[in-house]
mmCIF file of C-alpha atoms in Angstrom:
data_model
loop_
_atom_site.group_PDB
_atom_site.id
_atom_site.type_symbol
_atom_site.label_atom_id
_atom_site.label_comp_id
_atom_site.label_asym_id
_atom_site.label_seq_id
_atom_site.Cartn_x
_atom_site.Cartn_y
_atom_site.Cartn_z
ATOM 1 C CA MET A 1 -21.040 -106.798 -231.413
ATOM 2 C CA ASN A 2 -24.194 -108.179 -232.933
ATOM 3 C CA THR A 3 -26.817 -106.805 -230.545
ATOM 4 C CA ALA A 4 -29.360 -109.433 -231.620
ATOM 5 C CA ILE A 5 -27.559 -111.881 -229.335
ATOM 6 C CA LEU A 6 -28.781 -110.087 -226.199
ATOM 7 C CA LEU A 7 -32.454 -110.373 -227.164
ATOM 8 C CA ALA A 8 -31.970 -113.958 -228.363
ATOM 9 C CA LEU A 9 -30.262 -114.926 -225.106
ATOM 10 C CA LYS A 10 -32.975 -113.242 -223.016
ATOM 11 C CA LYS A 11 -35.735 -115.036 -224.912
ATOM 12 C CA HIS A 12 -33.913 -118.390 -224.701
ATOM 13 C CA LEU A 13 -33.405 -118.127 -220.936
ATOM 14 C CA GLU A 14 -36.973 -116.940 -220.252
ATOM 15 C CA GLY A 15 -38.400 -119.810 -222.285
ATOM 16 C CA ASN A 16 -36.215 -122.597 -220.910
ATOM 17 C CA LEU A 17 -35.328 -121.947 -217.263
ATOM 18 C CA ASN A 18 -37.299 -124.364 -215.087
ATOM 19 C CA VAL A 19 -36.281 -123.126 -211.656
ATOM 20 C CA ARG A 20 -38.690 -121.146 -209.461
ATOM 21 C CA LEU A 21 -37.285 -119.423 -206.382
ATOM 22 C CA LEU A 22 -38.408 -117.161 -203.571
ATOM 23 C CA GLY A 23 -38.621 -113.610 -204.829
ATOM 24 C CA GLN A 24 -40.064 -110.205 -204.112
ATOM 25 C CA SER A 25 -43.261 -108.926 -205.621
ATOM 26 C CA VAL A 26 -45.003 -105.617 -205.026
ATOM 27 C CA GLU A 27 -47.359 -107.220 -202.486
ATOM 28 C CA SER A 28 -45.176 -109.761 -200.639
ATOM 29 C CA ASP A 29 -42.563 -112.498 -200.936
ATOM 30 C CA ALA A 30 -43.567 -115.407 -203.173
ATOM 31 C CA VAL A 31 -42.084 -118.236 -205.219
ATOM 32 C CA THR A 32 -41.642 -116.829 -208.716
ATOM 33 C CA PRO A 33 -40.012 -117.676 -212.050
ATOM 34 C CA VAL A 34 -36.678 -116.076 -212.898
ATOM 35 C CA SER A 35 -36.835 -112.715 -214.707
ATOM 36 C CA VAL A 36 -34.183 -111.805 -217.304
ATOM 37 C CA PHE A 37 -33.077 -108.225 -217.958
ATOM 38 C CA ILE A 38 -30.585 -106.580 -220.309
ATOM 39 C CA GLY A 39 -28.206 -104.025 -218.807
ATOM 40 C CA ASP A 40 -29.693 -103.436 -215.353
ATOM 41 C CA LEU A 41 -32.587 -104.125 -213.015
ATOM 42 C CA PRO A 42 -35.778 -102.170 -213.623
ATOM 43 C CA PRO A 43 -36.548 -99.518 -210.980
ATOM 44 C CA ALA A 44 -37.779 -100.922 -207.655
ATOM 45 C CA GLU A 45 -41.542 -100.761 -207.314
ATOM 46 C CA LYS A 46 -42.777 -99.702 -203.857
ATOM 47 C CA GLY A 47 -39.307 -100.493 -202.505
ATOM 48 C CA ARG A 48 -39.389 -104.066 -203.832
ATOM 49 C CA LYS A 49 -36.868 -105.395 -206.375
ATOM 50 C CA THR A 50 -37.491 -107.985 -209.067
ATOM 51 C CA PHE A 51 -35.786 -111.127 -207.763
ATOM 52 C CA PRO A 52 -34.790 -113.825 -208.649
ATOM 53 C CA CYS A 53 -33.261 -112.578 -211.870
ATOM 54 C CA ILE A 54 -30.454 -112.726 -214.385
ATOM 55 C CA ILE A 55 -29.001 -109.501 -215.772
ATOM 56 C CA LEU A 56 -27.249 -109.751 -219.171
ATOM 57 C CA ILE A 57 -24.340 -107.364 -219.707
ATOM 58 C CA PRO A 58 -21.907 -107.454 -222.661
ATOM 59 C CA VAL A 59 -18.389 -107.053 -221.247
ATOM 60 C CA GLY A 60 -16.022 -107.678 -224.147
ATOM 61 C CA GLY A 61 -15.393 -109.119 -227.561
ATOM 62 C CA HIS A 62 -13.318 -109.021 -230.725
ATOM 63 C CA HIS A 63 -13.381 -109.597 -234.490
ATOM 64 C CA ASP A 64 -11.283 -112.322 -236.064
ATOM 65 C CA GLY A 65 -11.252 -113.320 -239.732
ATOM 66 C CA GLY A 66 -14.907 -112.774 -240.534
ATOM 67 C CA MET A 67 -16.049 -114.073 -237.162
ATOM 68 C CA GLU A 68 -16.973 -112.127 -234.074
ATOM 69 C CA ALA A 69 -16.666 -113.145 -230.434
ATOM 70 C CA ALA A 70 -18.599 -111.615 -227.548
ATOM 71 C CA THR A 71 -18.380 -112.167 -223.816
ATOM 72 C CA ILE A 72 -21.647 -111.639 -221.997
ATOM 73 C CA ALA A 73 -21.841 -111.588 -218.209
ATOM 74 C CA LEU A 74 -24.886 -113.156 -216.611
ATOM 75 C CA ILE A 75 -25.370 -111.709 -213.152
ATOM 76 C CA CYS A 76 -27.405 -114.339 -211.305
ATOM 77 C CA CYS A 77 -29.302 -112.819 -208.360
ATOM 78 C CA VAL A 78 -31.410 -114.469 -205.671
ATOM 79 C CA TYR A 79 -33.328 -113.235 -202.640
ATOM 80 C CA ASN A 80 -33.566 -114.886 -199.230
ATOM 81 C CA PRO A 81 -35.050 -112.800 -196.391
ATOM 82 C CA GLU A 82 -34.452 -115.373 -193.641
ATOM 83 C CA THR A 83 -31.974 -113.946 -191.132
ATOM 84 C CA GLY A 84 -29.135 -116.382 -190.612
ATOM 85 C CA ASP A 85 -30.177 -118.607 -193.544
ATOM 86 C CA ALA A 86 -27.003 -118.334 -195.603
ATOM 87 C CA GLU A 87 -27.405 -121.989 -196.583
ATOM 88 C CA GLY A 88 -30.817 -121.334 -198.137
ATOM 89 C CA ALA A 89 -29.482 -118.380 -200.132
ATOM 90 C CA GLU A 90 -26.473 -120.393 -201.337
ATOM 91 C CA GLN A 91 -28.696 -123.320 -202.342
ATOM 92 C CA ASP A 92 -30.994 -121.007 -204.313
ATOM 93 C CA LEU A 93 -28.017 -119.427 -206.077
ATOM 94 C CA ALA A 94 -26.586 -122.862 -206.895
ATOM 95 C CA ARG A 95 -29.953 -123.983 -208.317
ATOM 96 C CA LEU A 96 -30.222 -120.848 -210.463
ATOM 97 C CA MET A 97 -26.684 -121.176 -211.813
ATOM 98 C CA SER A 98 -27.058 -124.905 -212.430
ATOM 99 C CA ASP A 99 -30.268 -124.470 -214.421
ATOM 100 C CA THR A 100 -28.774 -121.533 -216.317
ATOM 101 C CA GLY A 101 -25.765 -123.660 -217.271
ATOM 102 C CA ARG A 102 -28.056 -126.492 -218.398
ATOM 103 C CA VAL A 103 -30.049 -124.131 -220.620
ATOM 104 C CA LEU A 104 -26.976 -122.451 -222.138
ATOM 105 C CA CYS A 105 -25.020 -125.648 -222.802
ATOM 106 C CA SER A 106 -27.584 -126.649 -225.422
ATOM 107 C CA CYS A 107 -26.195 -123.744 -227.480
ATOM 108 C CA ARG A 108 -22.854 -125.523 -227.942
ATOM 109 C CA GLU A 109 -24.335 -128.137 -230.280
ATOM 110 C CA THR A 110 -27.295 -126.198 -231.629
ATOM 111 C CA PRO A 111 -26.494 -122.507 -232.202
ATOM 112 C CA LEU A 112 -28.901 -120.088 -230.552
ATOM 113 C CA GLN A 113 -31.296 -118.911 -233.284
ATOM 114 C CA GLY A 114 -29.024 -120.744 -235.732
ATOM 115 C CA ARG A 115 -26.410 -117.980 -235.384
ATOM 116 C CA PHE A 116 -24.815 -117.787 -231.933
ATOM 117 C CA ILE A 117 -22.541 -120.575 -230.641
ATOM 118 C CA LEU A 118 -21.561 -120.892 -226.976
ATOM 119 C CA THR A 119 -17.797 -121.465 -226.709
ATOM 120 C CA THR A 120 -15.119 -121.801 -224.062
ATOM 121 C CA ASP A 121 -13.083 -118.786 -223.000
ATOM 122 C CA SER A 122 -9.402 -118.273 -223.908
ATOM 123 C CA GLN A 123 -8.418 -120.547 -221.002
ATOM 124 C CA GLY A 124 -10.684 -123.381 -222.184
ATOM 125 C CA ARG A 125 -13.308 -122.832 -219.464
ATOM 126 C CA LEU A 126 -17.027 -123.109 -220.176
ATOM 127 C CA LEU A 127 -19.234 -120.658 -218.237
ATOM 128 C CA PRO A 128 -16.737 -119.721 -215.508
ATOM 129 C CA TRP A 129 -18.369 -117.994 -212.553
ATOM 130 C CA GLU A 130 -17.408 -116.020 -209.491
ATOM 131 C CA LYS A 131 -19.209 -114.760 -206.400
ATOM 132 C CA THR A 132 -19.250 -110.974 -206.493
ATOM 133 C CA GLU A 133 -20.236 -110.185 -202.916
ATOM 134 C CA MET A 134 -19.918 -112.337 -199.853
ATOM 135 C CA LYS A 135 -22.453 -110.690 -197.516
ATOM 136 C CA PRO A 136 -25.062 -108.702 -199.455
ATOM 137 C CA ARG A 137 -28.015 -110.109 -197.456
ATOM 138 C CA PRO A 138 -30.847 -110.556 -198.200
ATOM 139 C CA PHE A 139 -29.636 -110.710 -201.808
ATOM 140 C CA THR A 140 -26.907 -113.024 -203.095
ATOM 141 C CA GLN A 141 -25.346 -112.947 -206.540
ATOM 142 C CA ALA A 142 -22.647 -114.442 -208.731
ATOM 143 C CA VAL A 143 -21.424 -113.574 -212.213
ATOM 144 C CA MET A 144 -21.257 -116.251 -214.903
ATOM 145 C CA LEU A 145 -19.303 -115.392 -218.067
ATOM 146 C CA SER A 146 -20.553 -116.744 -221.382
ATOM 147 C CA CYS A 147 -18.469 -116.584 -224.566
ATOM 148 C CA TRP A 148 -20.209 -116.543 -227.928
ATOM 149 C CA GLN A 149 -19.051 -116.843 -231.509
ATOM 150 C CA MET A 150 -20.990 -115.598 -234.526
ATOM 151 C CA LYS A 151 -20.491 -114.364 -238.065
ATOM 152 C CA GLY A 152 -18.939 -110.926 -238.049
ATOM 153 C CA TRP A 153 -20.659 -107.807 -239.349
ATOM 154 C CA GLU A 154 -24.127 -109.358 -239.713
#
């Protein structure tokens, strides 16, 4: 896999996501922009995690006739400390995933950094997603799968 795609995707998301959601900071809860990480969350600082966030994790790929395909999972995570406010958490997650989809879909027509093209998966689906946990309060997350095509062996 061309590892440059992870840094390019991180930079693209950080520069183009417009959504701001309730998150944790070292001092208190506050409305914050979305952070993007590769591989995992950074260590919690004073017991507080960096939310909202998207974690990029390569999960598969293959080579085919001079081209390379990579599947990158985007774990979309939100924070909602309100007890009994499942609706608020679900709305925040929907907003994060919607804005993420908007930002990524631009890469279908205009390749990311002129090299990486967002494509559908083998079943013809664009950015399929799935909830990963149903009751992880106060955090809620879903995984969105993105499929990318690029020149092989760059």
